[in-house]
CSV table of C-alpha atoms and ligand atoms in Angstrom, one decimal:
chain,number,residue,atom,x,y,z
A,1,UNK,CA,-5.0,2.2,18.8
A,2,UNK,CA,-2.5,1.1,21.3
A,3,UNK,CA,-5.1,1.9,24.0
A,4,UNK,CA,-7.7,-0.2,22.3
A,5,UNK,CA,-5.9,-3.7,21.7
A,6,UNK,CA,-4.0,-3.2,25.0
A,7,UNK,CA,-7.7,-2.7,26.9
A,8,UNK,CA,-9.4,-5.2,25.1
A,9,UNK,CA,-6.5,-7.8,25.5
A,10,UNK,CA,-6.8,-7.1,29.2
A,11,UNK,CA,-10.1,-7.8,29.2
A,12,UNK,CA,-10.3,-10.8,27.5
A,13,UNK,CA,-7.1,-12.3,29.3
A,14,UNK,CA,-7.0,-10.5,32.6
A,15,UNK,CA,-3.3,-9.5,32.4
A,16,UNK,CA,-1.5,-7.4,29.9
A,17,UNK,CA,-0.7,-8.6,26.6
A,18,UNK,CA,3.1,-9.7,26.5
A,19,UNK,CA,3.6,-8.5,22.7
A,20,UNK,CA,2.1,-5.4,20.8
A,21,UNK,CA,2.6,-5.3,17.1
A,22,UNK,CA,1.9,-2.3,15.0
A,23,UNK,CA,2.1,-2.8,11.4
A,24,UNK,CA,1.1,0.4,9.1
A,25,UNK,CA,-1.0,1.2,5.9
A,26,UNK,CA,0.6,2.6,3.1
A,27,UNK,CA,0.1,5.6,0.5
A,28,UNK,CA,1.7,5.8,-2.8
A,29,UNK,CA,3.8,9.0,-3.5
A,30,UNK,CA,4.6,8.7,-7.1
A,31,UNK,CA,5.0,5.6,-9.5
A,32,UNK,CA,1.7,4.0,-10.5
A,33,UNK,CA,1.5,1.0,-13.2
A,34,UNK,CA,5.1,0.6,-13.0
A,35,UNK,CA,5.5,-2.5,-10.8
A,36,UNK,CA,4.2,-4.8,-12.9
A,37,UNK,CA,6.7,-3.6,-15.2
A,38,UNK,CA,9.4,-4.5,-13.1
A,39,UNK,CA,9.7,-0.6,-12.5
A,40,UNK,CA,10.3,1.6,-9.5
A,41,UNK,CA,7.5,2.5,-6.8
A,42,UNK,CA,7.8,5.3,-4.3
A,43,UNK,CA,5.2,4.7,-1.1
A,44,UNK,CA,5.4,6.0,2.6
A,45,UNK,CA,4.1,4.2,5.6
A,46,UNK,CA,1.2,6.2,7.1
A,47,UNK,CA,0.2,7.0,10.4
A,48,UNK,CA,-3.0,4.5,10.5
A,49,UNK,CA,-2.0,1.2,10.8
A,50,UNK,CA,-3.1,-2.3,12.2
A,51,UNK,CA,-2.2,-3.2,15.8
A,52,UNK,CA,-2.1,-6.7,17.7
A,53,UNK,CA,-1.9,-7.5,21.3
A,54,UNK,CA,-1.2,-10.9,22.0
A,55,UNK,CA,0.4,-13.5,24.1
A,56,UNK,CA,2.0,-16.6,22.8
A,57,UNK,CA,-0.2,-20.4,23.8
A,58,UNK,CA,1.4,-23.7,24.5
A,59,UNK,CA,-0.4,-25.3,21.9
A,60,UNK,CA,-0.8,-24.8,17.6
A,61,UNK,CA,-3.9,-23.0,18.1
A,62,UNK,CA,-4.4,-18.8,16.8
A,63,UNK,CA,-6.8,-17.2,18.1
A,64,UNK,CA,-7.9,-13.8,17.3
A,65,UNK,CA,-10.3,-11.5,18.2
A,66,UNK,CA,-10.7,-8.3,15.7
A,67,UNK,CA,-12.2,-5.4,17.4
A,68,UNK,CA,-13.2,-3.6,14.0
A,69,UNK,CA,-14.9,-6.6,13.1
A,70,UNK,CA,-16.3,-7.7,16.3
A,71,UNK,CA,-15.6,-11.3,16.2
A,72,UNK,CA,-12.8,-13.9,17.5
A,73,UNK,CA,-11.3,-16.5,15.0
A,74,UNK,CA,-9.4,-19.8,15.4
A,75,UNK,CA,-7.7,-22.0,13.8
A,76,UNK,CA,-4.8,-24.5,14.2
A,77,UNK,CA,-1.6,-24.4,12.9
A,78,UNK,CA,-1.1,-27.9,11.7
A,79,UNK,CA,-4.9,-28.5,9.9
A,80,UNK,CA,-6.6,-25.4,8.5
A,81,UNK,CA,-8.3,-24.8,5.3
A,82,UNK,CA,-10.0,-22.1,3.7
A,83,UNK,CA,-13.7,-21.4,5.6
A,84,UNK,CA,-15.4,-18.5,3.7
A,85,UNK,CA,-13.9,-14.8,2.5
A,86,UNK,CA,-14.2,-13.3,6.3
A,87,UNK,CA,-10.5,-11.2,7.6
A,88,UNK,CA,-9.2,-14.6,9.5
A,89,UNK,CA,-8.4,-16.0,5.6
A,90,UNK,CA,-5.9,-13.3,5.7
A,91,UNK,CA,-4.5,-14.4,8.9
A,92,UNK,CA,-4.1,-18.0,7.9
A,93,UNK,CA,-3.1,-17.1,4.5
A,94,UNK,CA,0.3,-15.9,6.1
A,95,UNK,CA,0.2,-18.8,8.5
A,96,UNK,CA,-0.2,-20.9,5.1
A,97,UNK,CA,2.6,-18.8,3.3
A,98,UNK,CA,4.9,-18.6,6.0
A,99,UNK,CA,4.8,-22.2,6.7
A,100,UNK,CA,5.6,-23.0,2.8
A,101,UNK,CA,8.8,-20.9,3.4
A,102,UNK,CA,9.7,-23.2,6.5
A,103,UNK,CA,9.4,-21.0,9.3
A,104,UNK,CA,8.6,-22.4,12.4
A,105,UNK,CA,5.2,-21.1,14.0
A,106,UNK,CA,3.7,-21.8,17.0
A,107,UNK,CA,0.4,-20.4,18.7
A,108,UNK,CA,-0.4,-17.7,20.1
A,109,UNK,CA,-3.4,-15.7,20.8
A,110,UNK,CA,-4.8,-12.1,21.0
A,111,UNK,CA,-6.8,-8.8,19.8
A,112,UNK,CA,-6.2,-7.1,16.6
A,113,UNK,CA,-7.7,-3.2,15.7
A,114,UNK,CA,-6.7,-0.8,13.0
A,115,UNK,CA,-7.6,2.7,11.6
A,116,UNK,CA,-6.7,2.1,8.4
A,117,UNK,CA,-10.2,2.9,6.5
A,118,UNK,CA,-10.9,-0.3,4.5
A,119,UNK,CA,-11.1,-0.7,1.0
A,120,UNK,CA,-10.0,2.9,0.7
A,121,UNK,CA,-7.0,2.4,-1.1
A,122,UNK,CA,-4.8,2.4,2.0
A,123,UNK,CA,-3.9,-1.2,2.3
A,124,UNK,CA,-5.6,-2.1,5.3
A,125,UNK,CA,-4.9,-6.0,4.0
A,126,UNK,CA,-0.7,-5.4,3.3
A,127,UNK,CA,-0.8,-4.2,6.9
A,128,UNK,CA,-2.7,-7.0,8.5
A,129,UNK,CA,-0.6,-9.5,6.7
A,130,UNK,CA,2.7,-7.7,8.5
A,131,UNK,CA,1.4,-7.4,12.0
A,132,UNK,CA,0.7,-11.1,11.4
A,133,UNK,CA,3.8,-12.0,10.2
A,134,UNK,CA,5.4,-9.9,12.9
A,135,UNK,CA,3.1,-11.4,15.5
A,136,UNK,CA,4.4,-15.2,14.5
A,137,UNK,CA,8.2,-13.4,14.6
A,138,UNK,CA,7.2,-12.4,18.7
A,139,UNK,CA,6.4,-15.6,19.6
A,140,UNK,CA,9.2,-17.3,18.2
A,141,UNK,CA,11.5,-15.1,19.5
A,142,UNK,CA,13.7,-14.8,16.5
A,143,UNK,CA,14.2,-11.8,14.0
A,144,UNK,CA,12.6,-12.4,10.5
A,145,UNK,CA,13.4,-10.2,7.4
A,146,UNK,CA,11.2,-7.3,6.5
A,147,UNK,CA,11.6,-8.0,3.2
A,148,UNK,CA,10.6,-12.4,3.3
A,149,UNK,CA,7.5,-11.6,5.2
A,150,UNK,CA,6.4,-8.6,2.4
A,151,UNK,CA,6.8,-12.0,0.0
A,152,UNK,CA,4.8,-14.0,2.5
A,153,UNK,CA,2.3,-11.6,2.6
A,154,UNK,CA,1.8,-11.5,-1.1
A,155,UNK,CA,1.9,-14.7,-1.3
A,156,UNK,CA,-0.9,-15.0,1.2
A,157,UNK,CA,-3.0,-12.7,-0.8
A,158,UNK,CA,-2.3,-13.9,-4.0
A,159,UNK,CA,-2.7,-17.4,-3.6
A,160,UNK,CA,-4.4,-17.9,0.1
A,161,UNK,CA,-7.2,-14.7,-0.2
A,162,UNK,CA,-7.1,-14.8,-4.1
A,163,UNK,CA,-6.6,-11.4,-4.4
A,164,UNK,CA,-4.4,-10.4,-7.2
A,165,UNK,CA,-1.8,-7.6,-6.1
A,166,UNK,CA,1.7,-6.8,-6.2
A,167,UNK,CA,5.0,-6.2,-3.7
A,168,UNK,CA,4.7,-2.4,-3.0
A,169,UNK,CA,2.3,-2.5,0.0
A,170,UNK,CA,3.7,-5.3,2.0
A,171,UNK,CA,7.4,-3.9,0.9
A,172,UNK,CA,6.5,-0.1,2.5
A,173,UNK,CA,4.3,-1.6,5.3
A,174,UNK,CA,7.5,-3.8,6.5
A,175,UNK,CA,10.1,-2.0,5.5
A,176,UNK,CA,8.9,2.1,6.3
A,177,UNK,CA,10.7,4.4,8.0
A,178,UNK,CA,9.6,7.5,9.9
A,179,UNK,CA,10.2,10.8,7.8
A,180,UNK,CA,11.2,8.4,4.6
A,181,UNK,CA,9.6,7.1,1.7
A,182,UNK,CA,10.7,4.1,0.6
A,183,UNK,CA,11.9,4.0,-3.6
A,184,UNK,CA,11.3,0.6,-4.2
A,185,UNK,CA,12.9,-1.4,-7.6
A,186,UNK,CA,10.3,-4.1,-8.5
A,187,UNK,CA,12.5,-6.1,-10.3
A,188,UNK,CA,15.6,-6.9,-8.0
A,189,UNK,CA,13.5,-6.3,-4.2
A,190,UNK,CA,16.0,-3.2,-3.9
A,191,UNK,CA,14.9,-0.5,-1.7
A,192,UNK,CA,16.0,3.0,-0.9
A,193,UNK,CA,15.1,5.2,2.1
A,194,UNK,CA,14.7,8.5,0.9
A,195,UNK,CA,13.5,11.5,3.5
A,196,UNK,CA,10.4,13.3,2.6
A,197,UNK,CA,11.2,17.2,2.4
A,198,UNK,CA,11.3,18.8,5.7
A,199,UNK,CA,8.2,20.8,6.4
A,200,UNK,CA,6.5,18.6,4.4
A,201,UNK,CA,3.2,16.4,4.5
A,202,UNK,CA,1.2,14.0,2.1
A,203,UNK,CA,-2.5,14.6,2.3
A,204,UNK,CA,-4.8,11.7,1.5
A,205,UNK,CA,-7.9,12.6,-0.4
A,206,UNK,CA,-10.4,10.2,-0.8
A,207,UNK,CA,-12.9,10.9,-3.2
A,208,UNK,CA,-15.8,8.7,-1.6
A,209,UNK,CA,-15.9,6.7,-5.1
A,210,UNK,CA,-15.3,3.0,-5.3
A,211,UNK,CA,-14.8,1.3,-8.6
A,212,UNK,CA,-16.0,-2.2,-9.2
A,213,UNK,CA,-15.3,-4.5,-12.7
A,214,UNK,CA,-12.3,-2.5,-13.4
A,215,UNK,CA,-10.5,-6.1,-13.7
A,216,UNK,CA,-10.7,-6.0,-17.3
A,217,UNK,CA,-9.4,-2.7,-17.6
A,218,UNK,CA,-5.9,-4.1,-15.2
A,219,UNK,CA,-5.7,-7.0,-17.3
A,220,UNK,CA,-6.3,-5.0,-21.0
A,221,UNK,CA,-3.4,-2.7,-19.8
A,222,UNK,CA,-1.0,-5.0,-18.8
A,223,UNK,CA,-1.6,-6.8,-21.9
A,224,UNK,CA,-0.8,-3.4,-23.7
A,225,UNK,CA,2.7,-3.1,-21.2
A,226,UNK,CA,3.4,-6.8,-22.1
A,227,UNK,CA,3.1,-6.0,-26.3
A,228,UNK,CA,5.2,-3.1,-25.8
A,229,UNK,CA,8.0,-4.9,-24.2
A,230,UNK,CA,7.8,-7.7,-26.8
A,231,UNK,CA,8.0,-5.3,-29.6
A,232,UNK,CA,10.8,-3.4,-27.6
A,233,UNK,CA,12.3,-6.7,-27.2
A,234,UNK,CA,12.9,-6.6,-23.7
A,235,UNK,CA,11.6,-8.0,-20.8
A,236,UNK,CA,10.0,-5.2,-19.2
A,237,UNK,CA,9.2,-2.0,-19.6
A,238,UNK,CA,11.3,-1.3,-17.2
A,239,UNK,CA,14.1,-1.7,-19.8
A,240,UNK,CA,12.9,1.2,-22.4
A,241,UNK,CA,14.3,4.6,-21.4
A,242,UNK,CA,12.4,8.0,-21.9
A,243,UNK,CA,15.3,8.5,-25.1
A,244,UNK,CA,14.9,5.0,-26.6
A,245,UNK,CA,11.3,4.8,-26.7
A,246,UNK,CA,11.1,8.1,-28.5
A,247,UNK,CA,13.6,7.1,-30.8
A,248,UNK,CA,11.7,3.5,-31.5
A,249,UNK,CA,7.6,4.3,-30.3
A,250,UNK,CA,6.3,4.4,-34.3
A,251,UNK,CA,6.8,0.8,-34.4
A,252,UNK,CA,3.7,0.6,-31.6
A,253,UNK,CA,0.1,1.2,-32.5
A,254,UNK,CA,-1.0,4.3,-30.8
A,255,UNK,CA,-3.1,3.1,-28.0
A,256,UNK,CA,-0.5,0.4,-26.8
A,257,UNK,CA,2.4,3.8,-27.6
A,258,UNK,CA,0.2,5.9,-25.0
A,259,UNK,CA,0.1,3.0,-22.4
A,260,UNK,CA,3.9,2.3,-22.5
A,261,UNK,CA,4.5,6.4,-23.0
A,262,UNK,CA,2.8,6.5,-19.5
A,263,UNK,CA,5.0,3.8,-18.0
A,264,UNK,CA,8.3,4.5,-19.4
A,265,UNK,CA,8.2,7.8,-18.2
A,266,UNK,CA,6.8,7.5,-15.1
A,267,UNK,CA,9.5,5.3,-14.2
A,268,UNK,CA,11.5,8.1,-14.7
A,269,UNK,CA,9.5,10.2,-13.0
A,270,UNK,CA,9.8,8.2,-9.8
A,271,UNK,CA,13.7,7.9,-10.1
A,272,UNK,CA,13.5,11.5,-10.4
A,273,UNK,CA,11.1,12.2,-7.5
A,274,UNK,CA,13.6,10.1,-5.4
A,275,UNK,CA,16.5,12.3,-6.1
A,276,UNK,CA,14.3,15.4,-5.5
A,277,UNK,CA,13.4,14.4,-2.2
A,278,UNK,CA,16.8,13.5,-1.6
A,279,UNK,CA,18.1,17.4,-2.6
A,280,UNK,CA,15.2,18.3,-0.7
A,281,UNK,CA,13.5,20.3,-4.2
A,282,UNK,CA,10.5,20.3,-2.8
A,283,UNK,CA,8.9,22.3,-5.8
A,284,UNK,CA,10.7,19.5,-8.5
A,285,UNK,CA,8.8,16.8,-6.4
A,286,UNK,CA,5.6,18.5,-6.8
A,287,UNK,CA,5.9,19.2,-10.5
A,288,UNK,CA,6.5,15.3,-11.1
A,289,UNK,CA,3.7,14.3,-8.9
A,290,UNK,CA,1.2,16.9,-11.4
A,291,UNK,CA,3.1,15.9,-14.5
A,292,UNK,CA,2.3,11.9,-12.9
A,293,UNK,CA,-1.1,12.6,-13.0
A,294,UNK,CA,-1.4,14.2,-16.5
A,295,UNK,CA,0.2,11.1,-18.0
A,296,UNK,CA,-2.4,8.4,-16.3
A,297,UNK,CA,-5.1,10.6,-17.4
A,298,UNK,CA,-4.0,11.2,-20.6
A,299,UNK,CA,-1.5,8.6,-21.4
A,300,UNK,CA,-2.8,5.7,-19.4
A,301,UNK,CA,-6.6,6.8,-19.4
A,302,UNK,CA,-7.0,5.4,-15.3
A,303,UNK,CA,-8.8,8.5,-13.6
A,304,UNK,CA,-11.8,9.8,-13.3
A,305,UNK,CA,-14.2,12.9,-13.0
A,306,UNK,CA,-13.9,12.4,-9.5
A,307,UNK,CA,-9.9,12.1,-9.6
A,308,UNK,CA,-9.6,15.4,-11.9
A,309,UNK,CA,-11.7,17.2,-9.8
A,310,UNK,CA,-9.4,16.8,-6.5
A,311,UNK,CA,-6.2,17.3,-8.0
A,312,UNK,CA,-7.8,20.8,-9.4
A,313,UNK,CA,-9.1,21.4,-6.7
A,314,UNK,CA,-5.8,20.2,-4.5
A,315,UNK,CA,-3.3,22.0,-7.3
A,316,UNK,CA,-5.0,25.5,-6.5
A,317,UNK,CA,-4.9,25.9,-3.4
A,318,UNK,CA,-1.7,27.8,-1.8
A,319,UNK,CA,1.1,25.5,-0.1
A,320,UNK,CA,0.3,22.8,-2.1
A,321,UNK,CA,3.6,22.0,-4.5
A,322,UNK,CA,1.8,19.5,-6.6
A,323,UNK,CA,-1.2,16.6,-6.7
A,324,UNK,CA,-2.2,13.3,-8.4
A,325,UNK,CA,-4.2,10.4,-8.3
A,326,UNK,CA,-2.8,7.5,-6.7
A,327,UNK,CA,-3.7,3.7,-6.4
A,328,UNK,CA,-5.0,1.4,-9.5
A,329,UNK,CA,-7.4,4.1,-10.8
A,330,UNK,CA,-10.6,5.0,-11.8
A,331,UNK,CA,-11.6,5.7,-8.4
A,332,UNK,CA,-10.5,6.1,-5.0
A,333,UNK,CA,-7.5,8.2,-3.6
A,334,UNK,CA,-5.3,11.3,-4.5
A,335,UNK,CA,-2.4,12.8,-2.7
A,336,UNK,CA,-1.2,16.2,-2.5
A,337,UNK,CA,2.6,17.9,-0.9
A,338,UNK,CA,1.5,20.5,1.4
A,339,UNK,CA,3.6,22.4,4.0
A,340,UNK,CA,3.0,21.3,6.9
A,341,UNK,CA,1.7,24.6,8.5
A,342,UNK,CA,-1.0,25.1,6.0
A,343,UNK,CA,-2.1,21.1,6.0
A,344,UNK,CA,-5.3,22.7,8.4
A,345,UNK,CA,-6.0,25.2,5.8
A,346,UNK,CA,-5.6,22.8,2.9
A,347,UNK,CA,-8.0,20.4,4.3
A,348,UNK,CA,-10.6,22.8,5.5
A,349,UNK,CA,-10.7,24.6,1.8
A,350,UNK,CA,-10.4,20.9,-0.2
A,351,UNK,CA,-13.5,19.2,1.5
A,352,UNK,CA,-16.1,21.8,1.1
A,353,UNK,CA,-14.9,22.9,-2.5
A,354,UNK,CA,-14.8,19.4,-3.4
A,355,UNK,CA,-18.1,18.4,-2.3
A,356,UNK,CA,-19.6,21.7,-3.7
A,357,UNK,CA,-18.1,20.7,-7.2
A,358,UNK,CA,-19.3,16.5,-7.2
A,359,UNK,CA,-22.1,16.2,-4.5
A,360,UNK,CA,-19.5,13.7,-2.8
A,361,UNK,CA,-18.2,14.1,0.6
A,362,UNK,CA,-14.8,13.1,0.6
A,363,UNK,CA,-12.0,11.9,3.8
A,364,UNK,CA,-8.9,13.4,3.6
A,365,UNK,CA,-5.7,12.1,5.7
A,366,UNK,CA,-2.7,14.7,6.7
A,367,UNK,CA,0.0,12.0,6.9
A,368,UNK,CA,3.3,11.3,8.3
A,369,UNK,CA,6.0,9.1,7.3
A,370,UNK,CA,5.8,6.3,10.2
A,371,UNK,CA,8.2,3.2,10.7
A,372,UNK,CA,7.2,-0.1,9.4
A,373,UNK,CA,5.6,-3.1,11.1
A,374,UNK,CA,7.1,-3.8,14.0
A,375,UNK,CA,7.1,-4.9,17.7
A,376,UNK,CA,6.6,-1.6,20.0
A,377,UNK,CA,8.2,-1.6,23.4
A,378,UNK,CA,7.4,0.7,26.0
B,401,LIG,P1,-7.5,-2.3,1.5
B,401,LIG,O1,-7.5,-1.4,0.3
B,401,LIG,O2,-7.8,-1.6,2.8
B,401,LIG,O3,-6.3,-3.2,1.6
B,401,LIG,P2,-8.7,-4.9,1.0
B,401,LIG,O4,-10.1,-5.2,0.5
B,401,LIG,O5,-7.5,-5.3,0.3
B,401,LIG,O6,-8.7,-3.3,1.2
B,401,LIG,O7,-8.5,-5.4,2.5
B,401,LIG,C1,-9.5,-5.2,3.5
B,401,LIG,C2,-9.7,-6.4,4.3
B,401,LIG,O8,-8.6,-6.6,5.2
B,401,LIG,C3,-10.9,-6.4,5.2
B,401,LIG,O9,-12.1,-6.7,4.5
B,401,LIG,C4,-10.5,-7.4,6.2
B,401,LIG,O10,-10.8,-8.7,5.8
B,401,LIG,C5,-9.0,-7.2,6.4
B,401,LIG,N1,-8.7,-6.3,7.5
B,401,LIG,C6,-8.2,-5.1,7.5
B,401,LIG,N2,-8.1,-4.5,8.7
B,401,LIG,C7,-8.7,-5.4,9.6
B,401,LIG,C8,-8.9,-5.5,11.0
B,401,LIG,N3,-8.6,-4.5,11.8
B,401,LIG,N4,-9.5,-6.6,11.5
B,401,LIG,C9,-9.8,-7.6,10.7
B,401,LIG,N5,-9.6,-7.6,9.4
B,401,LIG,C10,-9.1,-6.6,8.8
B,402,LIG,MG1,-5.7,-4.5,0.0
């Protein structure tokens, strides 16, 4: 990728670029549903990621060229407005959001390329946000915090783009380590590198299925999470342990008690997936992430056949210390711990028994733990 924005920059501009920004997708380990409920997330910053070459300009003009997209953008800093939904809303969107928290921008201009597979699950968006944040960081030649441009690039997503997510994939894509995942609190912004377990790898498994009009679904269970809570009498789930909400679930009617059942304890799932990782219990991590899974098929009712079908398929094979679904559900991705050694074997028996059991070809990802956006010198 570096190759690719640094040639195309060259031959746009005729001398090399004078910053290159890589800025990284993210997968989520353990911890699904929780963040809305002020909970704990556990993601790692992948090795696919969106890269910009640039060079700053004299004037208030960005210019951009995306090579995935084939097509170069502008706009200028002091009188933009939205256009249409193409990928240079997302770049103005942090230009927008960044400018609302009173950062000083000026222009610059360049080429921007990425491997992260769209739309996959992988937050290809959260990492084009950072680069651009990061890119805008470069040219004014001051150091910005990882954890203010995550918040610019929600903000650009939620309010510029219109898309409605939450913190975790800006906080991993700015704030990732390499060999870490990063346990994230919700509520307070906290965040805890903890090392993935030596030997180790998360595989990516796409199942090649997309959902669409799940945005009733989202909103019916966060409804559910919110009349929990209020019955609870707290503010968040986040607030009811494992103990208390065994003690106190009768008072819930028993779909809304299976929704918060799956996101009290996967918060404490994730807390405990944390400290396994940290005591390097490679087998307790793997255990969580199949006991994760059960809970959002059962508990939470977000998979699908698809989903079930690759964790089986993932859980039987040999190396592999546990699977799950991960992302918003009912389609999409699932992740799997496999030993690093075998992560060839896993993936060449996965695919073929996969697509032998659904008629789907899927894409599966070995993936390390990178670092987060940032500028990368030579
Ligand atoms: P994802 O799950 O990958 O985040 P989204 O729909 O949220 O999917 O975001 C994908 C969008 O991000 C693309 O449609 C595009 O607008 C923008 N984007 C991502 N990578 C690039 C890139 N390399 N060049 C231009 N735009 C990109
Ligand atoms: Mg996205």
């Amino acid at each position: 990728m570096k190759d690719i924005v640094t040639t195309e920059f060259k031959a746009r501009y005729g001398e090399d670029p004078t910053f290159i920004i890589r800025a990284p997708g993210r997968v989520n380990i353990i911890g699904e549903h929780t963040d809305y409920n002020d909970g704990f997330v556990l993601p790692m910053a992948i090795n696919r990621a969106v890269w910009v070459a640039l060079r700053p300009r004299k004037d208030a003009t960005v210019k951009v060229y995306s090579v995935n997209f084939e097509s170069e953008e502008s706009f200028d800093l002091n009188d933009f407005s939205h256009t249409d939904a193409g990928w240079i809303e997302y770049v103005k969107g942090v230009s927008w959001a960044l400018l609302q928290d009173g950062y000083a921008l000026s222009g610059w201009e360049g080429v921007l390329a990425g491997d992260v597979p769209g739309g996959a699950g992988l937050s290809s968006s959260a990492a084009l946000e950072l680069a651009v944040g990061r890119a805008f960081e470069a040219v004014a030649g001051e150091t910005w915090d990882g954890t203010k441009l995550a918040l610019a690039g929600q903000n650009a997503e939620n309010n510029w783009v219109g898309a409605n997510t939450g913190i975790m994939d800006q906080m991993i894509s700015a704030n990732g380590e390499a060999g870490h995942a990063l346990f994230i609190d919700c509520r307070s912004l906290d965040t805890e590198l903890v090392p993935l377990p030596e030997g180790t790898c998360i595989v990516v498994m796409d199942t090649s299925t997309r959902h669409s009009h799940v945005d009733g679904e989202y909103n019916e269970r966060r409804a559910q999470c919110e009349a929990a809570a209020s019955a609870f009498n707290v503010k968040a789930l986040r607030d009811v342990s494992v103990a208390d909400f065994n003690a106190k679930a009768a008072i819930l009617e028993p779909l809304t008690q299976q929704r918060a059942r799956h996101v009290v304890t996967e918060n404490e799932r994730t807390v405990a997936a944390a400290n396994a990782m940290k005591a390097g219990d490679v087998a307790a991590l793997g255990q969580l992430m199949n006991a994760s899974h059960v809970s959002m098929r059962d508990d939470f009712e977000i998979s699908s056949t698809a989903l079930d079908k690759m964790v089986e398929i993932a859980q039987a094979q040999p190396n592999c210390y546990g699977a799950r679904m991960t992302g918003g559900g009912f389609a999409g991705c699932a992740v799997a711990l496999v030993d690093v050694g075998a992560a060839e074997g896993f993936v060449a028996a996965v695919a073929p028994a996969y697509k032998e059991a659904t008629g789907l070809k899927p894409a599966l990802y070995v993936c390390d733990a990178t670092d987060g956006a940032r500028l990368i010198e030579d």
